Tab-separated table of C-alpha atoms in Angstrom:
chain	number	residue	atom	x	y	z
Q	89	MET	CA	87.473	135.314	-29.365
Q	90	VAL	CA	89.231	134.003	-26.219
Q	91	PRO	CA	86.847	135.596	-23.739
Q	92	PRO	CA	87.812	137.430	-21.094
Q	93	THR	CA	90.170	137.387	-17.023
Q	94	PRO	CA	85.915	137.330	-14.935
Q	95	PRO	CA	85.814	140.109	-11.952
Q	96	GLY	CA	87.222	139.038	-9.063
Q	97	SER	CA	89.941	136.019	-10.759
Q	98	PRO	CA	93.343	135.486	-10.244
Q	99	VAL	CA	96.058	137.277	-12.163
Q	100	PRO	CA	98.219	135.480	-13.945
Q	101	THR	CA	101.472	135.872	-13.156
Q	102	GLY	CA	104.703	135.146	-14.901
Q	103	ALA	CA	110.793	131.839	-15.514
Q	104	PRO	CA	175.112	115.376	-17.165
Q	105	GLN	CA	177.346	116.535	-13.720
Q	106	PRO	CA	179.603	119.232	-14.167
Q	107	THR	CA	182.761	120.487	-11.990
Q	108	PRO	CA	182.659	123.159	-10.407
Q	109	TRP	CA	183.703	126.250	-12.172
Q	110	THR	CA	186.660	128.503	-10.083
Q	111	GLY	CA	187.192	130.930	-12.629
Q	112	ALA	CA	190.349	133.334	-12.929
Q	113	THR	CA	193.037	132.216	-10.548
Q	114	GLY	CA	191.992	133.605	-6.670
Q	115	TRP	CA	188.022	131.701	-7.299
Q	116	GLY	CA	188.801	128.901	-5.936
Q	117	THR	CA	188.289	125.009	-6.668
Q	118	GLY	CA	184.882	124.850	-6.167
Q	119	TYR	CA	183.554	122.725	-3.118
Q	120	PRO	CA	185.320	120.613	-1.363
Q	121	GLY	CA	185.726	117.044	-2.329
Q	122	THR	CA	183.309	117.189	-4.555
Q	123	ALA	CA	115.694	138.885	-17.436
Q	124	GLY	CA	112.609	138.427	-19.946
Q	125	ALA	CA	109.649	140.615	-20.521
Q	126	PRO	CA	105.909	140.145	-18.288
Q	127	PRO	CA	103.784	137.566	-19.072
Q	128	TRP	CA	100.682	138.889	-18.830
Q	129	GLY	CA	98.925	139.606	-21.986
Q	130	GLN	CA	97.099	143.015	-23.222
Q	131	PRO	CA	93.728	143.912	-21.554
Q	132	PRO	CA	90.644	142.190	-23.316
Q	133	VAL	CA	88.422	143.734	-26.364
Q	134	GLN	CA	85.696	145.773	-25.519
Q	135	PRO	CA	82.943	143.019	-26.313
Q	136	SER	CA	80.286	145.068	-29.461
Q	137	GLY	CA	76.382	145.211	-28.066
Q	138	GLY	CA	75.435	145.789	-24.290
Q	139	GLY	CA	76.872	144.911	-21.112
Q	140	GLY	CA	80.427	145.970	-22.569
Q	141	ALA	CA	81.207	148.765	-20.066
Q	142	PRO	CA	81.965	146.392	-16.798
Q	143	TRP	CA	84.814	144.729	-18.724
Q	144	LEU	CA	86.063	147.203	-19.524
Q	145	TRP	CA	86.350	148.297	-16.353
Q	146	VAL	CA	87.603	145.194	-14.913
Q	147	GLY	CA	90.071	145.845	-17.969
Q	148	VAL	CA	91.237	149.002	-17.599
Q	149	ALA	CA	91.553	147.360	-13.947
Q	150	VAL	CA	93.442	144.531	-14.671
Q	151	ALA	CA	95.998	146.910	-16.052
Q	152	VAL	CA	96.404	148.715	-13.462
Q	153	VAL	CA	96.992	145.934	-11.472
Q	154	VAL	CA	99.621	144.706	-14.269
Q	155	ALA	CA	101.246	148.004	-13.946
Q	156	VAL	CA	101.631	148.835	-10.763
Q	157	ALA	CA	103.039	145.495	-10.651
Q	158	ALA	CA	105.505	145.819	-12.928
Q	159	GLY	CA	106.196	149.494	-10.908
Q	160	LEU	CA	106.434	147.212	-7.547
Q	161	GLY	CA	108.376	144.737	-9.440
Q	162	ILE	CA	111.279	147.470	-10.664
Q	163	VAL	CA	110.711	149.018	-7.162
Q	164	VAL	CA	112.252	145.482	-5.701
Q	165	ALA	CA	114.589	144.169	-7.910
Q	166	LYS	CA	116.669	147.527	-9.076
Q	167	PRO	CA	118.305	147.145	-5.600
Q	168	TRP	CA	118.436	143.724	-6.083
Q	169	ARG	CA	120.049	144.278	-9.685
Q	170	SER	CA	122.607	146.761	-7.355
Q	171	SER	CA	124.312	144.265	-4.756
Q	172	ALA	CA	126.949	142.365	-6.439
Q	173	PRO	CA	127.801	139.816	-4.983
Q	174	ARG	CA	129.897	140.114	-1.868
Q	175	PRO	CA	133.170	136.943	-2.072
Q	176	GLY	CA	133.783	134.655	0.433
Q	177	PRO	CA	135.936	134.690	3.102
Q	178	THR	CA	139.887	133.336	2.246
Q	179	SER	CA	141.160	130.230	3.408
Q	180	PRO	CA	144.728	130.983	4.916
Q	181	PRO	CA	147.064	128.510	3.401
Q	182	ALA	CA	148.493	125.509	5.221
Q	183	ALA	CA	150.442	126.538	7.782
Q	184	ASP	CA	153.060	123.839	5.662
Q	185	ALA	CA	152.661	125.321	2.832
Q	186	VAL	CA	155.749	126.266	0.031
Q	187	GLU	CA	156.415	129.910	0.289
Q	188	LEU	CA	158.880	131.679	-0.718
Q	189	ARG	CA	161.256	134.524	2.131
Q	190	VAL	CA	164.560	136.426	0.638
Q	191	LEU	CA	167.424	136.847	3.055
Q	192	ASN	CA	170.548	138.801	2.941
Q	193	ASP	CA	172.178	136.988	0.792
Q	194	GLY	CA	169.683	134.567	-0.842
Q	195	VAL	CA	166.053	133.488	-0.888
Q	196	PHE	CA	164.466	130.862	1.284
Q	197	VAL	CA	162.208	129.008	-1.126
Q	198	GLY	CA	160.228	126.041	0.250
Q	199	SER	CA	157.539	124.520	3.189
Q	200	SER	CA	158.617	123.800	6.794
Q	201	ALA	CA	157.331	120.431	6.076
Q	202	ALA	CA	160.531	119.639	4.394
Q	203	ALA	CA	162.767	117.550	6.581
Q	204	THR	CA	166.128	118.929	4.639
Q	205	THR	CA	167.178	122.188	3.068
Q	206	ILE	CA	169.651	122.980	1.229
Q	207	ASP	CA	171.777	125.913	-0.342
Q	208	ILE	CA	172.762	126.667	-3.984
Q	209	PHE	CA	175.475	129.247	-5.173
Q	210	ASN	CA	175.414	129.406	-8.940
Q	211	GLU	CA	177.309	132.730	-10.929
Q	212	PRO	CA	175.155	134.231	-13.849
Q	213	ILE	CA	177.660	134.042	-16.443
Q	214	CYS	CA	179.236	130.709	-15.158
Q	215	PRO	CA	179.341	127.815	-17.814
Q	216	PRO	CA	178.949	124.031	-14.942
Q	217	CYS	CA	175.717	127.171	-13.255
Q	218	GLY	CA	174.586	126.092	-16.774
Q	219	ALA	CA	174.887	122.767	-17.002
Q	220	PHE	CA	173.733	122.419	-13.065
Q	221	ILE	CA	170.573	123.801	-13.758
Q	222	ARG	CA	169.631	122.974	-16.570
Q	223	SER	CA	169.775	119.001	-15.235
Q	224	TYR	CA	168.314	120.012	-11.942
Q	225	ALA	CA	166.530	122.058	-12.164
Q	226	SER	CA	163.164	120.006	-13.172
Q	227	ASP	CA	163.551	117.916	-10.159
Q	228	ILE	CA	165.035	120.518	-7.790
Q	229	GLU	CA	162.256	121.646	-7.677
Q	230	THR	CA	159.425	119.345	-8.160
Q	231	ALA	CA	161.655	117.963	-4.764
Q	232	VAL	CA	160.425	121.458	-3.364
Q	233	ALA	CA	156.396	121.421	-3.999
Q	234	ASP	CA	156.336	117.742	-2.495
Q	235	LYS	CA	157.882	119.654	0.251
Q	236	LYS	CA	160.709	117.272	0.358
Q	237	LEU	CA	162.930	119.741	-0.648
Q	238	ALA	CA	163.017	123.594	0.694
Q	239	VAL	CA	166.314	125.672	-0.929
Q	240	ARG	CA	167.891	128.605	-0.148
Q	241	TYR	CA	169.563	130.130	-3.658
Q	242	HIS	CA	172.416	132.766	-4.018
Q	243	LEU	CA	173.817	134.098	-7.216
Q	244	LEU	CA	177.027	135.638	-6.713
Q	245	ASN	CA	178.441	138.289	-8.898
Q	246	PHE	CA	182.724	137.321	-9.223
Q	247	LEU	CA	182.408	136.956	-13.469
Q	248	ASP	CA	180.604	140.447	-14.162
Q	249	ASP	CA	184.248	140.963	-15.507
Q	250	GLN	CA	183.993	138.232	-17.878
Q	251	SER	CA	180.884	139.613	-19.478
Q	252	HIS	CA	180.806	142.588	-21.918
Q	253	THR	CA	179.133	144.889	-20.485
Q	254	LYS	CA	181.172	144.480	-17.702
Q	255	ASN	CA	177.807	143.843	-15.330
Q	256	TYR	CA	176.164	141.234	-16.385
Q	257	SER	CA	175.546	139.318	-13.624
Q	258	THR	CA	175.463	142.153	-11.364
Q	259	ARG	CA	172.537	142.875	-13.441
Q	260	ALA	CA	171.207	139.168	-13.600
Q	261	VAL	CA	171.395	138.705	-9.344
Q	262	ALA	CA	169.668	141.923	-8.951
Q	263	ALA	CA	166.493	141.126	-11.824
Q	264	SER	CA	166.591	138.088	-9.369
Q	265	TYR	CA	165.768	140.197	-6.825
Q	266	CYS	CA	162.625	142.372	-8.285
Q	267	VAL	CA	161.185	138.336	-9.483
Q	268	ALA	CA	161.824	136.835	-5.115
Q	269	ASP	CA	159.866	140.249	-4.697
Q	270	GLN	CA	156.621	139.488	-6.470
Q	271	ASN	CA	156.230	136.595	-3.622
Q	272	ASP	CA	156.146	134.136	-5.728
Q	273	PRO	CA	156.718	130.577	-4.660
Q	274	LYS	CA	157.155	128.465	-8.697
Q	275	VAL	CA	157.645	132.544	-10.627
Q	276	TYR	CA	160.966	133.000	-8.667
Q	277	SER	CA	162.153	129.058	-8.886
Q	278	ASP	CA	161.624	129.060	-12.648
Q	279	PHE	CA	163.422	132.916	-13.281
Q	280	TYR	CA	166.465	131.548	-11.250
Q	281	ALA	CA	166.658	127.989	-13.704
Q	282	ALA	CA	165.938	130.703	-17.118
Q	283	LEU	CA	168.987	132.429	-16.130
Q	284	PHE	CA	170.893	129.515	-16.675
Q	285	GLY	CA	169.018	128.499	-20.009
Q	286	SER	CA	171.538	127.622	-23.079
Q	287	ASP	CA	169.430	129.910	-25.368
Q	288	PHE	CA	169.334	132.680	-22.343
Q	289	GLN	CA	172.922	132.411	-20.802
Q	290	PRO	CA	175.513	134.347	-22.248
Q	291	GLN	CA	179.147	132.622	-22.581
Q	292	GLU	CA	181.729	133.602	-20.384
Q	293	GLY	CA	184.216	136.292	-22.587
Q	294	ALA	CA	181.780	136.394	-24.626
Q	295	ALA	CA	180.958	139.896	-27.404
Q	296	SER	CA	177.447	140.274	-26.388
Q	297	ASP	CA	175.740	139.580	-22.992
Q	298	ARG	CA	171.683	140.439	-22.304
Q	299	THR	CA	170.148	143.888	-21.625
Q	300	ASP	CA	168.081	144.935	-18.915
Q	301	ALA	CA	165.236	144.753	-21.570
Q	302	GLU	CA	166.379	140.590	-22.226
Q	303	LEU	CA	165.906	140.217	-18.337
Q	304	ALA	CA	162.014	141.604	-18.191
Q	305	HIS	CA	160.985	139.753	-21.055
Q	306	LEU	CA	162.528	136.324	-19.973
Q	307	ALA	CA	161.308	137.062	-16.244
Q	308	GLN	CA	157.171	138.078	-18.345
Q	309	THR	CA	157.704	133.984	-19.924
Q	310	VAL	CA	157.527	132.812	-16.313
Q	311	GLY	CA	154.647	134.974	-14.974
Q	312	ALA	CA	156.547	137.660	-13.245
Q	313	ASN	CA	154.047	140.209	-12.781
Q	314	THR	CA	154.782	144.932	-13.721
Q	315	THR	CA	155.802	145.893	-10.509
Q	316	ALA	CA	159.083	143.148	-11.160
Q	317	ILE	CA	159.486	143.680	-15.099
Q	318	SER	CA	159.235	147.724	-14.640
Q	319	CYS	CA	162.226	147.098	-11.976
Q	320	ILE	CA	165.038	144.574	-13.916
Q	321	LYS	CA	163.896	147.639	-16.650
Q	322	SER	CA	164.729	149.698	-14.446
Q	323	GLY	CA	168.234	149.047	-12.330
Q	324	SER	CA	166.760	149.767	-9.145
Q	325	ASP	CA	168.029	146.697	-7.567
Q	326	ARG	CA	171.575	146.578	-8.798
Q	327	GLY	CA	173.063	148.122	-4.999
Q	328	THR	CA	170.993	145.367	-3.696
Q	329	ALA	CA	172.559	143.041	-5.789
Q	330	GLN	CA	175.975	144.215	-4.992
Q	331	SER	CA	175.126	143.836	-1.475
Q	332	LYS	CA	173.274	140.673	-1.096
Q	333	ALA	CA	176.072	139.001	-3.695
Q	334	ALA	CA	178.645	139.531	-1.945
Q	335	ALA	CA	176.892	138.269	1.298
Q	336	ALA	CA	176.452	134.666	-0.403
Q	337	SER	CA	179.832	134.952	-1.146
Q	338	GLU	CA	180.954	135.714	2.718
Q	339	THR	CA	178.541	132.535	3.489
Q	340	LEU	CA	180.228	130.600	0.738
Q	341	ALA	CA	183.000	130.526	2.291
Q	342	THR	CA	181.988	129.227	5.033
Q	343	PHE	CA	181.851	125.836	4.099
Q	344	SER	CA	185.404	126.252	2.965
Q	345	ALA	CA	184.352	126.452	-0.886
Q	346	ASN	CA	184.976	129.398	-3.360
Q	347	GLY	CA	184.353	127.963	-5.715
Q	348	THR	CA	180.089	127.142	-8.467
Q	349	PRO	CA	178.128	125.310	-8.636
Q	350	PHE	CA	178.271	124.601	-5.002
Q	351	VAL	CA	175.384	122.530	-2.724
Q	352	TRP	CA	175.591	122.130	1.256
Q	353	ASP	CA	173.041	119.667	2.614
Q	354	GLY	CA	173.131	121.190	5.701
Q	355	LYS	CA	176.130	119.070	7.314
Q	356	LYS	CA	178.241	118.564	4.712
Q	357	ALA	CA	179.488	119.614	0.780
Q	358	VAL	CA	177.314	117.538	-1.610
Q	359	ASP	CA	178.714	115.824	-4.835
Q	360	LEU	CA	177.531	116.422	-7.914
Q	361	GLN	CA	179.511	114.183	-9.686
Q	362	ASN	CA	177.268	111.886	-7.659
Q	363	SER	CA	174.164	111.427	-10.696
Q	364	SER	CA	171.495	110.321	-7.227
Q	365	TRP	CA	173.011	113.138	-5.211
Q	366	LEU	CA	168.933	114.549	-5.073
Q	367	THR	CA	167.879	111.202	-4.436
Q	368	ARG	CA	169.693	110.000	-2.037
Q	369	LEU	CA	169.480	113.811	-0.053
Q	370	THR	CA	165.160	113.384	-0.368
Q	371	GLY	CA	164.403	109.452	-0.412
């Protein structure tokens, strides 16, 4: 038998390049030129014979101490456990972080550190626009992420009548602004490019185009949030899309161009026939 703890002892503790798309007559010619259990054991067992009473009381005392200690432990531990850790302070974004701004005629994506800002104009149904975006979207996104390039993306809707629903372009433009409202540069850029994917972009004059549900699903695949998806499904941004597409057309006209795809480098139209145009701009 293990001897009982003597009185007074401490209690133990616990452990390819496209040509500009001008559409039907009147669309122009494109760009110009190009816890476990506590560790205490049970109280000592009373030994047989005389002299047991003192040890019994010691045992009881130990039990009381254990109980009190346990009770105190609960009192102390409860508030500690119920206090959730506070999150540390969040750092503000860098001054030159890539940002997104919705404009009256498009969406700006880029860093203030970018040396070059370009304007890109496209139409959701325009075939050469699809070829252009599929060829350069990835390189453009990389240049933007590297803070070498900033982009003002513009979408027009002059091919609405060439879509099966007669309003696909406007609905696609509206969807892009729903996604832009999420204020995530990458999600927006990915959605813009996805509109022109060879397995998604409708063909001009085809017997079908894309539904709002399909546009919403496309947005979901690139990371759009539920607010953006609901916005697309509801069609609530179509009025905004029409006015912004019209403003984009006016901006395009100021560059003496009315066809797409079209890129303006800040000084002149970019020759999209030259496959190294982006490298020339970003170095």
